[in-house]
Every structure is written in structure tokens, then in C-alpha cells.
Short mmCIF file of C-alpha atoms and ligand atoms in Angstrom, two decimals:
data_model
loop_
_atom_site.label_atom_id
_atom_site.label_comp_id
_atom_site.label_asym_id
_atom_site.label_seq_id
_atom_site.Cartn_x
_atom_site.Cartn_y
_atom_site.Cartn_z
CA UNK A 501 76.89 2.36 -25.84
CA UNK A 502 74.35 2.70 -28.67
CA UNK A 503 73.85 -0.12 -31.11
CA UNK A 504 71.70 -1.03 -34.09
CA UNK A 505 69.25 -3.92 -33.80
CA UNK A 506 68.07 -5.67 -36.93
CA UNK A 507 65.41 -8.35 -37.41
CA UNK A 508 66.64 -9.52 -40.77
CA UNK A 509 65.38 -11.26 -43.88
CA UNK A 510 62.76 -8.68 -44.97
CA UNK A 511 62.78 -7.52 -48.60
CA UNK A 512 63.38 -3.83 -49.24
CA UNK A 513 60.81 -1.93 -51.21
CA UNK A 514 60.08 1.72 -51.97
CA UNK A 515 61.87 4.86 -53.00
CA UNK A 516 64.57 6.94 -51.34
CA UNK A 517 66.34 10.23 -52.04
CA UNK A 518 70.12 9.98 -51.74
CA UNK A 519 71.85 12.49 -49.50
CA UNK A 520 74.83 14.63 -50.47
CA UNK A 521 78.28 13.09 -50.85
CA UNK A 522 80.49 12.98 -47.76
CA UNK A 523 83.63 13.05 -49.87
CA UNK A 524 82.46 16.21 -51.67
CA UNK A 525 81.20 18.22 -48.76
CA UNK A 526 84.38 17.81 -46.65
CA UNK A 527 86.83 19.44 -49.12
CA UNK A 528 84.17 22.01 -50.04
CA UNK A 529 83.97 23.00 -46.37
CA UNK A 530 87.76 23.40 -46.33
CA UNK A 531 87.45 25.47 -49.52
CA UNK A 532 85.14 27.98 -47.81
CA UNK A 533 88.29 29.30 -46.07
CA UNK A 534 89.39 30.69 -49.44
CA UNK A 535 86.20 32.75 -49.76
CA UNK A 536 86.20 35.75 -47.49
CA UNK A 537 82.42 35.90 -47.28
CA UNK A 538 79.36 33.71 -47.22
CA UNK A 539 79.06 30.27 -48.86
CA UNK A 540 75.68 28.58 -49.09
CA UNK A 541 76.17 24.83 -49.43
CA UNK A 542 73.02 22.96 -50.34
CA UNK A 543 72.40 19.22 -50.04
CA UNK A 544 74.94 19.02 -47.18
CA UNK A 545 74.49 15.68 -45.38
CA UNK A 546 74.10 15.49 -41.58
CA UNK A 547 77.17 13.37 -40.81
CA UNK A 548 79.48 13.34 -37.82
CA UNK A 549 82.42 14.10 -40.16
CA UNK A 550 80.55 17.24 -41.30
CA UNK A 551 80.09 18.08 -37.63
CA UNK A 552 83.88 17.82 -37.14
CA UNK A 553 84.46 20.15 -40.12
CA UNK A 554 82.04 22.65 -38.60
CA UNK A 555 83.93 22.40 -35.29
CA UNK A 556 87.20 23.08 -37.18
CA UNK A 557 85.70 26.07 -39.00
CA UNK A 558 84.23 27.43 -35.75
CA UNK A 559 87.60 26.98 -34.03
CA UNK A 560 89.26 29.01 -36.81
CA UNK A 561 86.71 31.82 -36.38
CA UNK A 562 84.09 31.04 -39.04
CA UNK A 563 80.32 31.20 -38.46
CA UNK A 564 78.40 28.10 -39.56
CA UNK A 565 74.63 27.59 -39.65
CA UNK A 566 73.08 24.28 -40.66
CA UNK A 567 69.37 24.42 -41.52
CA UNK A 568 67.46 21.68 -43.37
CA UNK A 569 70.40 20.37 -45.37
CA UNK A 570 71.78 23.82 -46.17
CA UNK A 571 75.04 24.86 -44.57
CA UNK A 572 75.86 28.56 -44.51
CA UNK A 573 79.51 29.26 -43.77
CA UNK A 574 80.89 32.75 -43.30
CA UNK A 575 84.69 32.87 -43.08
CA UNK A 576 85.22 36.64 -42.99
CA UNK A 577 86.26 36.57 -39.30
CA UNK A 578 88.72 33.68 -39.58
CA UNK A 579 91.96 34.59 -37.82
CA UNK A 580 93.35 31.38 -36.33
CA UNK A 581 95.77 29.22 -38.28
CA UNK A 582 95.96 26.07 -36.15
CA UNK A 583 93.85 22.92 -36.03
CA UNK A 584 94.35 21.08 -32.75
CA UNK A 585 94.70 17.35 -32.20
CA UNK A 586 91.25 16.97 -30.56
CA UNK A 587 89.76 17.84 -33.95
CA UNK A 588 92.14 16.21 -36.45
CA UNK A 589 92.14 13.00 -34.37
CA UNK A 590 88.43 12.63 -35.16
CA UNK A 591 88.81 12.77 -38.93
CA UNK A 592 91.77 11.94 -41.17
CA UNK A 593 90.52 14.03 -44.04
CA UNK A 594 91.12 17.13 -41.90
CA UNK A 595 94.49 17.16 -43.73
CA UNK A 596 92.57 18.76 -46.63
CA UNK A 597 92.36 21.92 -44.49
CA UNK A 598 96.16 22.26 -44.71
CA UNK A 599 96.29 23.67 -48.25
CA UNK A 600 93.18 25.83 -47.84
CA UNK A 601 94.30 27.31 -44.53
CA UNK A 602 97.88 28.02 -45.62
CA UNK A 603 96.61 29.58 -48.86
CA UNK A 604 94.04 31.80 -47.16
CA UNK A 605 95.87 32.75 -43.95
CA UNK A 606 99.51 32.53 -45.04
CA UNK A 607 100.25 29.76 -42.57
CA UNK A 608 98.70 26.63 -41.15
CA UNK A 609 99.55 24.25 -38.34
CA UNK A 610 97.55 21.04 -38.50
CA UNK A 611 97.95 18.23 -35.99
CA UNK A 612 98.50 14.86 -37.59
CA UNK A 613 95.19 13.26 -38.53
CA UNK A 614 93.06 10.34 -37.32
CA UNK A 615 90.11 8.63 -39.06
CA UNK A 616 89.35 5.08 -40.21
CA UNK A 617 92.01 2.48 -39.40
CA UNK A 618 92.11 1.15 -42.95
CA UNK A 619 95.83 1.23 -43.45
CA UNK A 620 98.81 3.46 -42.85
CA UNK A 621 97.28 6.38 -44.79
CA UNK A 622 100.38 8.56 -45.01
CA UNK A 623 100.30 12.20 -46.18
CA UNK A 624 103.65 12.25 -48.01
CA UNK A 625 102.03 13.06 -51.39
CA UNK A 626 100.13 16.00 -49.91
CA UNK A 627 103.33 17.44 -48.46
CA UNK A 628 105.42 16.74 -51.55
CA UNK A 629 102.85 18.45 -53.78
CA UNK A 630 102.54 21.52 -51.55
CA UNK A 631 106.36 21.76 -51.48
CA UNK A 632 106.35 21.68 -55.29
CA UNK A 633 104.20 24.83 -55.12
CA UNK A 634 106.84 26.46 -52.94
CA UNK A 635 104.96 26.11 -49.65
CA UNK A 636 107.43 25.62 -46.83
CA UNK A 637 106.63 22.45 -44.90
CA UNK A 638 107.83 21.59 -41.41
CA UNK A 639 106.84 18.27 -39.91
CA UNK A 640 107.21 17.43 -36.24
CA UNK A 641 106.10 14.28 -34.45
CA UNK A 642 102.62 15.61 -33.80
CA UNK A 643 101.86 18.32 -36.35
CA UNK A 644 102.65 19.69 -39.78
CA UNK A 645 103.28 23.38 -40.45
CA UNK A 646 102.81 24.95 -43.87
CA UNK A 647 103.89 28.50 -44.82
CA UNK A 648 102.76 30.28 -48.01
CA UNK A 649 105.43 33.04 -48.14
CA UNK A 650 107.38 31.74 -51.17
CA UNK A 651 104.59 29.81 -52.86
CA UNK A 652 104.06 30.18 -56.61
CA UNK A 653 102.09 28.41 -59.34
CA UNK A 654 103.90 25.39 -60.73
CA UNK A 655 103.52 22.03 -62.45
CA UNK A 656 102.88 19.27 -59.92
CA UNK A 657 103.02 15.58 -60.77
CA UNK A 658 101.49 13.19 -58.26
CA UNK A 659 103.17 9.79 -57.97
CA UNK A 660 99.67 8.28 -57.47
CA UNK A 661 96.29 9.93 -58.20
CA UNK A 662 95.51 10.53 -54.52
CA UNK A 663 92.10 12.11 -53.97
CA UNK A 664 93.14 14.11 -50.92
CA UNK A 665 96.46 15.27 -52.39
CA UNK A 666 94.71 16.43 -55.59
CA UNK A 667 92.23 18.40 -53.46
CA UNK A 668 95.01 19.94 -51.37
CA UNK A 669 96.88 21.13 -54.49
CA UNK A 670 93.71 22.64 -55.97
CA UNK A 671 92.95 24.44 -52.70
CA UNK A 672 96.54 25.63 -52.28
CA UNK A 673 96.80 26.98 -55.83
CA UNK A 674 93.54 28.78 -56.72
CA UNK A 675 94.85 32.02 -55.22
CA UNK A 676 98.46 31.70 -56.49
CA UNK A 677 99.44 33.98 -59.37
CA UNK A 678 100.02 32.07 -62.63
CA UNK A 679 99.09 28.61 -63.88
CA UNK A 680 99.34 25.45 -61.78
CA UNK A 681 99.07 22.12 -63.57
CA UNK A 682 98.35 18.88 -61.74
CA UNK A 683 99.45 15.79 -63.66
CA UNK A 684 98.20 12.34 -62.65
CA UNK A 685 95.36 14.03 -60.74
CA UNK A 686 92.61 11.92 -59.15
CA UNK A 687 89.51 11.75 -61.37
CA UNK A 688 86.89 10.99 -58.71
CA UNK A 689 83.58 12.87 -59.17
CA UNK A 690 84.14 14.64 -55.85
CA UNK A 691 87.19 16.41 -57.35
CA UNK A 692 84.94 17.83 -60.08
CA UNK A 693 82.40 18.88 -57.44
CA UNK A 694 85.08 20.73 -55.46
CA UNK A 695 86.25 22.46 -58.65
CA UNK A 696 82.63 23.37 -59.54
CA UNK A 697 82.23 24.95 -56.11
CA UNK A 698 85.45 26.97 -56.50
CA UNK A 699 84.59 28.02 -60.07
CA UNK A 700 81.19 29.25 -58.83
CA UNK A 701 83.18 31.45 -56.40
CA UNK A 702 85.34 32.88 -59.20
CA UNK A 703 88.23 30.40 -59.49
CA UNK A 704 89.56 29.40 -62.92
CA UNK A 705 89.96 25.62 -63.10
CA UNK A 706 89.93 23.40 -66.16
CA UNK A 707 90.10 19.63 -66.54
CA UNK A 708 88.72 18.58 -63.14
CA UNK A 709 87.54 14.98 -63.56
CA UNK A 710 90.45 14.22 -65.90
CA UNK A 711 94.08 13.36 -65.13
CA UNK A 712 95.37 16.84 -65.94
CA UNK A 713 93.92 19.83 -64.10
CA UNK A 714 94.96 23.42 -64.70
CA UNK A 715 94.34 26.19 -62.22
CA UNK A 716 94.85 29.83 -63.22
CA UNK A 717 95.27 31.79 -60.02
CA UNK A 718 92.88 34.65 -59.17
CA UNK A 719 93.27 37.40 -56.56
CA UNK A 720 90.21 36.51 -54.51
CA UNK A 721 87.05 34.42 -54.43
CA UNK A 722 83.55 35.74 -53.83
CA UNK A 723 80.47 34.52 -51.96
CA UNK A 724 78.67 31.68 -53.67
CA UNK A 725 75.98 29.03 -53.55
CA UNK A 726 76.57 25.40 -54.51
CA UNK A 727 74.65 22.11 -54.40
CA UNK A 728 76.72 19.09 -53.35
CA UNK A 729 76.42 16.04 -55.66
CA UNK A 730 74.65 12.99 -54.30
CA UNK A 731 76.59 10.27 -52.56
CA UNK A 732 77.60 7.49 -54.97
CA UNK A 733 78.85 5.30 -52.11
CA UNK A 734 75.48 5.56 -50.36
CA UNK A 735 73.94 4.45 -53.68
CA UNK A 736 76.11 1.32 -53.86
CA UNK A 737 75.48 0.61 -50.16
CA UNK A 738 71.70 0.66 -50.70
CA UNK A 739 72.09 -1.44 -53.86
CA UNK A 740 74.03 -4.02 -51.81
CA UNK A 741 71.24 -3.99 -49.22
CA UNK A 742 68.66 -4.74 -51.94
CA UNK A 743 70.92 -7.49 -53.28
CA UNK A 744 71.02 -9.32 -49.95
CA UNK A 745 67.33 -8.93 -49.01
CA UNK A 746 65.78 -9.02 -52.47
CA UNK A 747 63.28 -6.33 -53.39
CA UNK A 748 62.64 -3.34 -55.58
CA UNK A 749 63.99 0.11 -54.67
CA UNK A 750 64.05 3.39 -56.55
CA UNK A 751 67.10 5.56 -55.79
CA UNK A 752 66.24 9.23 -56.41
CA UNK A 753 68.52 12.24 -56.96
CA UNK A 754 71.25 9.84 -58.08
CA UNK A 755 74.25 11.11 -60.04
CA UNK A 756 74.18 8.37 -62.67
CA UNK A 757 77.62 8.96 -64.27
CA UNK A 758 79.32 8.66 -60.88
CA UNK A 759 77.77 5.22 -60.14
CA UNK A 760 78.63 3.74 -63.54
CA UNK A 761 81.75 1.96 -62.18
CA UNK A 762 79.58 -0.27 -59.93
CA UNK A 763 76.71 -1.01 -62.32
CA UNK A 764 78.53 -3.82 -64.16
CA UNK A 765 79.15 -5.67 -60.90
CA UNK A 766 75.50 -5.39 -59.81
CA UNK A 767 74.37 -6.60 -63.25
CA UNK A 768 76.65 -9.63 -62.96
CA UNK A 769 75.07 -10.24 -59.54
CA UNK A 770 71.70 -10.44 -61.30
CA UNK A 771 70.25 -6.99 -60.63
CA UNK A 772 67.61 -5.56 -62.92
CA UNK A 773 68.60 -1.94 -63.30
CA UNK A 774 66.45 0.73 -64.92
CA UNK A 775 67.77 4.28 -65.05
CA UNK A 776 65.62 7.38 -65.45
CA UNK A 777 65.98 11.10 -64.93
CA UNK A 778 68.27 11.17 -61.87
CA UNK A 779 66.78 7.84 -60.76
CA UNK A 780 67.91 4.24 -60.70
CA UNK A 781 65.52 1.37 -60.03
CA UNK A 782 67.26 -1.65 -58.51
CA UNK A 783 65.48 -4.99 -58.45
CA UNK A 784 66.72 -8.33 -57.15
CA UNK A 785 64.14 -11.09 -57.61
CA UNK A 786 66.34 -13.97 -56.45
CA UNK A 787 69.61 -14.56 -54.59
CA UNK A 788 72.49 -12.69 -56.20
CA UNK A 789 75.04 -14.57 -58.28
CA UNK A 790 78.71 -14.65 -57.30
CA UNK A 791 81.06 -12.37 -59.22
CA UNK A 792 84.20 -13.97 -60.62
CA UNK A 793 86.50 -11.05 -59.84
CA UNK A 794 86.07 -7.55 -58.38
CA UNK A 795 89.20 -5.42 -58.21
CA UNK A 796 89.07 -2.02 -56.54
CA UNK A 797 90.80 0.78 -58.37
CA UNK A 798 90.90 4.55 -58.69
CA UNK A 799 87.99 6.18 -60.53
CA UNK A 800 86.58 5.06 -62.95
CA UNK A 801 87.50 1.68 -61.46
CA UNK A 802 85.40 -0.11 -58.86
CA UNK A 803 85.51 2.11 -55.74
CA UNK A 804 87.31 0.86 -52.65
CA UNK A 805 84.51 2.43 -50.57
CA UNK A 806 81.94 0.08 -52.17
CA UNK A 807 84.02 -3.05 -51.60
CA UNK A 808 82.82 -3.86 -48.07
CA UNK A 809 79.05 -3.41 -48.71
CA UNK A 810 79.24 -5.50 -51.89
CA UNK A 811 81.22 -8.23 -50.07
CA UNK A 812 78.40 -8.47 -47.51
CA UNK A 813 75.82 -9.02 -50.27
CA UNK A 814 78.00 -11.66 -51.95
CA UNK A 815 77.99 -13.75 -48.75
CA UNK A 816 74.59 -15.18 -49.82
CA UNK A 817 75.40 -15.39 -53.55
CA UNK A 818 75.04 -18.51 -55.65
CA UNK A 819 78.68 -19.28 -56.38
CA UNK A 820 82.06 -17.95 -55.34
CA UNK A 821 83.33 -14.39 -55.63
CA UNK A 822 86.87 -13.06 -55.54
CA UNK A 823 87.51 -9.53 -54.28
CA UNK A 824 90.89 -7.82 -54.56
CA UNK A 825 91.54 -4.56 -52.67
CA UNK A 826 94.10 -2.45 -54.51
CA UNK A 827 93.82 0.98 -52.85
CA UNK A 828 94.27 0.48 -49.10
CA UNK A 829 96.54 -2.15 -47.56
CA UNK A 830 94.26 -3.01 -44.62
CA UNK A 831 90.70 -2.79 -45.87
CA UNK A 832 89.43 -6.32 -45.32
CA UNK A 833 88.78 -6.10 -41.56
CA UNK A 834 85.03 -6.47 -42.11
CA UNK A 835 85.56 -9.96 -43.61
CA UNK A 836 86.20 -11.36 -40.11
CA UNK A 837 83.07 -9.67 -38.79
CA UNK A 838 80.99 -11.17 -41.60
CA UNK A 839 82.02 -14.65 -40.43
CA UNK A 840 79.92 -14.06 -37.30
CA UNK A 841 76.80 -14.23 -39.50
CA UNK A 842 77.84 -17.65 -40.84
CA UNK A 843 79.49 -16.30 -43.99
CA UNK A 844 82.23 -18.41 -45.58
CA UNK A 845 85.11 -16.07 -46.45
CA UNK A 846 88.82 -16.73 -46.69
CA UNK A 847 90.72 -13.46 -46.64
CA UNK A 848 94.04 -11.78 -46.06
CA UNK A 849 94.70 -8.02 -46.15
CA UNK A 850 94.32 -7.81 -49.91
CA UNK A 851 92.10 -10.62 -51.18
CA UNK A 852 88.84 -12.22 -50.11
CA UNK A 853 87.35 -15.45 -51.44
CA UNK A 854 83.65 -15.33 -50.68
CA UNK A 855 81.95 -18.73 -50.89
CA UNK A 856 78.25 -17.90 -51.17
CA UNK A 857 75.94 -19.62 -48.68
CA UNK A 858 72.14 -20.00 -49.07
CA UNK A 859 71.53 -18.02 -45.88
CA UNK A 860 73.12 -16.13 -42.98
CA UNK A 861 72.04 -16.15 -39.34
CA UNK A 862 71.69 -13.18 -36.97
CA UNK A 863 74.80 -12.19 -34.99
CA UNK A 864 76.39 -9.60 -32.73
CA UNK A 865 79.04 -7.82 -34.79
CA UNK A 866 81.26 -4.75 -34.75
CA UNK A 867 81.82 -1.91 -37.18
CA UNK A 868 85.54 -2.01 -37.96
CA UNK A 869 85.47 1.26 -39.93
CA UNK A 870 82.92 3.35 -41.86
CA UNK A 871 82.27 1.10 -44.88
CA UNK A 872 82.99 -2.08 -42.90
CA UNK A 873 80.21 -0.89 -40.59
CA UNK A 874 77.81 -0.61 -43.51
CA UNK A 875 78.80 -4.16 -44.50
CA UNK A 876 77.80 -5.69 -41.16
CA UNK A 877 74.48 -3.80 -41.22
CA UNK A 878 73.85 -5.28 -44.67
CA UNK A 879 74.71 -8.77 -43.39
CA UNK A 880 72.21 -8.24 -40.56
CA UNK A 881 69.51 -7.20 -43.06
CA UNK A 882 70.04 -10.43 -45.01
CA UNK A 883 70.34 -12.72 -41.98
CA UNK A 884 67.58 -14.82 -40.40
CA UNK A 885 67.01 -13.74 -36.80
CA UNK A 886 68.22 -10.83 -34.70
CA UNK A 887 71.54 -8.99 -35.15
CA UNK A 888 73.09 -6.31 -33.01
CA UNK A 889 75.70 -4.01 -34.53
CA UNK A 890 78.15 -2.20 -32.23
CA UNK A 891 80.65 0.65 -32.65
CA UNK A 892 78.11 2.43 -34.87
CA UNK A 893 79.88 5.78 -34.48
CA UNK A 894 81.89 4.65 -37.53
CA UNK A 895 78.69 4.46 -39.62
CA UNK A 896 77.55 7.92 -38.52
CA UNK A 897 80.73 9.41 -40.04
CA UNK A 898 79.42 8.83 -43.55
CA UNK A 899 75.72 7.89 -43.53
CA UNK A 900 72.85 10.12 -42.41
CA UNK A 901 70.99 7.87 -39.92
CA UNK A 902 71.45 4.75 -42.05
CA UNK A 903 68.95 2.78 -39.94
CA UNK A 904 66.17 5.30 -40.70
CA UNK A 905 66.91 5.19 -44.42
CA UNK A 906 66.66 1.37 -44.39
CA UNK A 907 63.57 1.38 -42.15
CA UNK A 908 61.85 3.69 -44.66
CA UNK A 909 62.42 0.93 -47.24
CA UNK A 910 60.77 -1.70 -45.04
CA UNK A 911 63.71 -3.04 -43.01
CA UNK A 912 63.05 -3.96 -39.38
CA UNK A 913 65.94 -1.97 -37.93
CA UNK A 914 66.36 0.50 -35.11
CA UNK A 915 68.99 2.27 -33.05
CA UNK A 916 69.02 1.47 -29.36
CA UNK A 917 70.54 4.43 -27.53
CA UNK A 918 72.89 4.05 -24.55
CA UNK A 919 71.88 0.52 -23.55
CA UNK A 920 74.40 -1.11 -21.27
CA UNK A 921 72.65 -4.53 -21.10
CA UNK A 922 72.97 -7.01 -23.95
CA UNK A 923 76.32 -5.60 -24.88
CA UNK A 924 78.92 -8.32 -25.45
CA UNK A 925 82.53 -7.77 -24.37
CA UNK A 926 84.59 -5.85 -26.87
CA UNK A 927 87.56 -7.68 -28.32
C1 LIG B 459 89.56 9.52 -50.27
C2 LIG B 459 88.19 9.28 -49.69
C3 LIG B 459 88.04 7.83 -49.25
C4 LIG B 459 88.37 6.90 -50.40
C5 LIG B 459 89.72 7.24 -51.01
C6 LIG B 459 90.02 6.44 -52.27
C7 LIG B 459 87.64 11.44 -48.74
C8 LIG B 459 87.35 12.23 -47.51
N1 LIG B 459 88.00 10.15 -48.54
O1 LIG B 459 90.50 9.26 -49.23
O2 LIG B 459 86.68 7.63 -48.84
O3 LIG B 459 88.40 5.58 -49.92
O4 LIG B 459 89.76 8.64 -51.38
O5 LIG B 459 89.04 6.65 -53.22
O6 LIG B 459 87.50 11.92 -49.85
N2 LIG B 459 98.47 7.71 -50.05
C9 LIG B 459 99.80 7.81 -49.76
N3 LIG B 459 100.31 9.04 -49.49
C10 LIG B 459 99.53 10.17 -49.48
C11 LIG B 459 98.17 10.05 -49.78
C12 LIG B 459 97.65 8.81 -50.06
O7 LIG B 459 100.53 6.82 -49.76
O8 LIG B 459 100.06 11.26 -49.22
C13 LIG B 459 97.88 6.38 -50.35
C14 LIG B 459 96.87 5.96 -49.29
O9 LIG B 459 97.49 5.39 -48.17
C15 LIG B 459 96.02 4.98 -50.05
C16 LIG B 459 96.01 5.56 -51.46
O10 LIG B 459 97.13 6.43 -51.53
O11 LIG B 459 96.62 3.73 -50.06
C17 LIG B 459 94.76 6.31 -51.83
O12 LIG B 459 94.58 7.39 -50.95
P1 LIG B 459 93.81 8.74 -51.34
O13 LIG B 459 93.33 8.68 -52.75
O14 LIG B 459 94.65 9.88 -50.92
O15 LIG B 459 92.54 8.63 -50.40
P2 LIG B 459 92.02 9.74 -49.40
O16 LIG B 459 92.05 11.08 -50.01
O17 LIG B 459 92.63 9.53 -48.06
#
């Protein structure tokens, strides 16, 4: 099993270009099904989740070519309408293919999804919203079927601004005659990016990024080219890494509006932040300060995806921090892993009290999920001594070779491939 080895306690210094956003590129790849032609997707990150999407598209009959961060997808030969369990089990967000596939092919059968174990993660809102558009939904124990036959534009109100459900409704409605309105839509920047992609292909969408989105159906979409926005969660992960090690890092190609929800927290931690033209300079001269209260919330609240990396940095803060997770019911699993580094955290499934300690020590730790994995890497960067991080396949889902990005900033970190020795027993 591969693992990441870190010799910690080295300040980060230098400049780094952020890669494209995982949470944008996945629904955009699903959206290519609606375009019977070629889509050129620039700034596509090399992530294992992107690899799964390519496998899904290939399975359906699409041609995909990935060269130097540009993904070219041609969906003109798509004929299949099913996504098998081997593929959906690898990635929960494969549910976003349901609306796109049913809309483009008339029917879709998607096996029930997998992904991070950060809670129950039901899909009831997706199904309810597609039903409101007249799609016929049949759910069995292992798959969900969706038929377009009687679908029509409609007003859809989400009971919660779910990111994935908002994306599914957009994808399912762009080709439906008439006006669809989504009320209580998610406002995350990745929704706007998906809409920008679809509009560049000829869709008519207004209000993406706000709580009310209108979609005026068109007959077809045409070939297009789109650049994916940069990853705001990668930005906050790297900022957390600078917070724990100290240092001075310039983040390039940053989408500044999308990171605004985390800037206040980093300022309270003591960061010196200087923004420029698509850049953000992050400096930590001393140990971070504890933050009285961080509550995750939907955009523009503090993102749940940044909670774990920031918690890792707060383990060495001067003072106590309180973190409340409001989006997922089981997204504190990393707190237990952070204890291995000598952190002092009292947590349940929703709340963590982080008592800052002057230093952490190296440890063997496990990635519990994607962002929890980033958190233990960050703890290793800030710890004195050697750390080994296992189950790193979680990290590869959402970060493009995270260890290389950190090494380029001066961290002593490397991936050890397929080593059987030194591997502690899994729990
Ligand atoms: C997306 C992001 C994920 C991020 C999350 C919240 C992608 C690929 N993933 O996930 O990184 O953490 O937004 O910003 O974009 N829920 C239901 N029923 C549903 C759908 C959701 O109860 O049908 C619940 C979920 O269990 C969760 C909450 O709603 O508690 C938020 O989920 P949602 O916004 O849908 O997140 P995802 O789209 O899964």
C-alpha cells in the first residue's frame, strides 16, 4: 500500500498555481452528455474522481482525451443509458449523471452511489426535484431509474440548498421546453461554473450563484470550450498548511470571491493576507491563534470541505477553538486521527473543542475521507519528527498529487509507492 512520508516542522515558502476545482469539473463532465459534439474543458485537474467520470463517459460511449490539463470530450456516439455499480461505488457524486443522462438519452439507470463516508448522504432531494419536473423515478435496492417521457419545465423548490440536487435539476431542465425555476438553490461558486459552461454551449440560465435560478429550455446545445474555475478548497488547504508550518506562500490563479468565506477565519488566526490580481499572499509569522467559533454552513458560509484542514492547523494554535459542523452528520472522523499527533481535541459527530498545543509530534495516521486526509497531512507538516499517512487514495480523489504541491513549497514530503514494510495494522 502506498503512503505519504513527511519530515515535519519546515516552513512553507514560494508560489503555487491552484488547479481546477474538483466540484466544478465533475458536474461539467456530466453536462457534456447534453452536448452532442465536442467539449473542450480547460484547467481540468488530474484527480482520481475525474478518472472515474472519464470511465463513466467512456462506458456510455463518449470519447475522452486528457492532454496537459485540457479534457476533450465528444459525446456524439453515446448510446448507453446505464452506469454500473463498479463505477458509482467509486464516487458518490456520480448521482449528478442521473439528470444529464435521462435528459440527453431519455432514460437513465444509475446504481446507487459510493464516495466519502461522511454521513448518510441520501439522494431524496435529487429524486424529489426530478419528479417535480415530471421525470418518472423508480428506485430499487441497488439502482435508480429515471425516465424523461413526461418531463416538462416546472418550478422546483428544494427543501435544503443541496449542491448536487441543484446541479441535477439544472442538467435535467436545460433541454426541457419552457421555464424551470429552482427556488432555494445552492449558491456555491461551482453551480455558477456549471451554468457558465452550459450557457457557453447555448443554454439559457439566469441567477446561478443566487437562491433562485431560472432555466429557459433550448432544443439543443452546441460544442463549446470552457475553463474550470480554480479550486477554493485547495486554496484553504494550502492556507491551513502555511498556518501550521509558518511561512510565506503566494497562491496564483485564485478565484478570490470564492475564497472570501474563509478569509475572516484565517485573519482571526493571525494570517497576513495580501490579495492581488488572481493572487493571494498568505503569511504566518508566528503560531496561529485559536478561533472562538467556526460554524460550517452553505455558501457563503464557512465551507464544510475546509473544516478538517483548518482543524489540523488549529491544533497548534495559542488558545482554544470551537468548530461546529452543520452540513454533514459524520464529518469529524479526522479529529480522532489528529490525536495521534499529540493534538488535544474533544469531539463528537458535530462539535470539536480544539485545545491548542505548542507543538505536535510525528505519527502514523490514516485518511478517513478526502478532506480528513488533507487534515492529517497538514498535521504531519506541522509535527516534529516523521509521520506516515495511510489510505491516501482518499486524498487523490480531490488533490492533484498533494505531496508534490507541498514539496514545491519546501515541505519534506514524499509518496512511498507499494511498500509493505513499515505499514502498521489497519484498525
Ligand atoms: C457537494 C460537494 C461536497 C461538499 C458539499 C457541501 C461535490 C462533488 N461535492 O456535495 O464536496 O462538501 O457539496 O458543500 O460537489 N442531502 C440530503 N438529501 C439529498 C441531498 C443532500 O439529505 O438528496 C444532505 C446531505 O446528506 C448533506 C447536505 O444535504 O447533509 C448537503 O449535501 P449536498 O449539498 O447535496 O452536498 P453534495 O452535493 O453531496
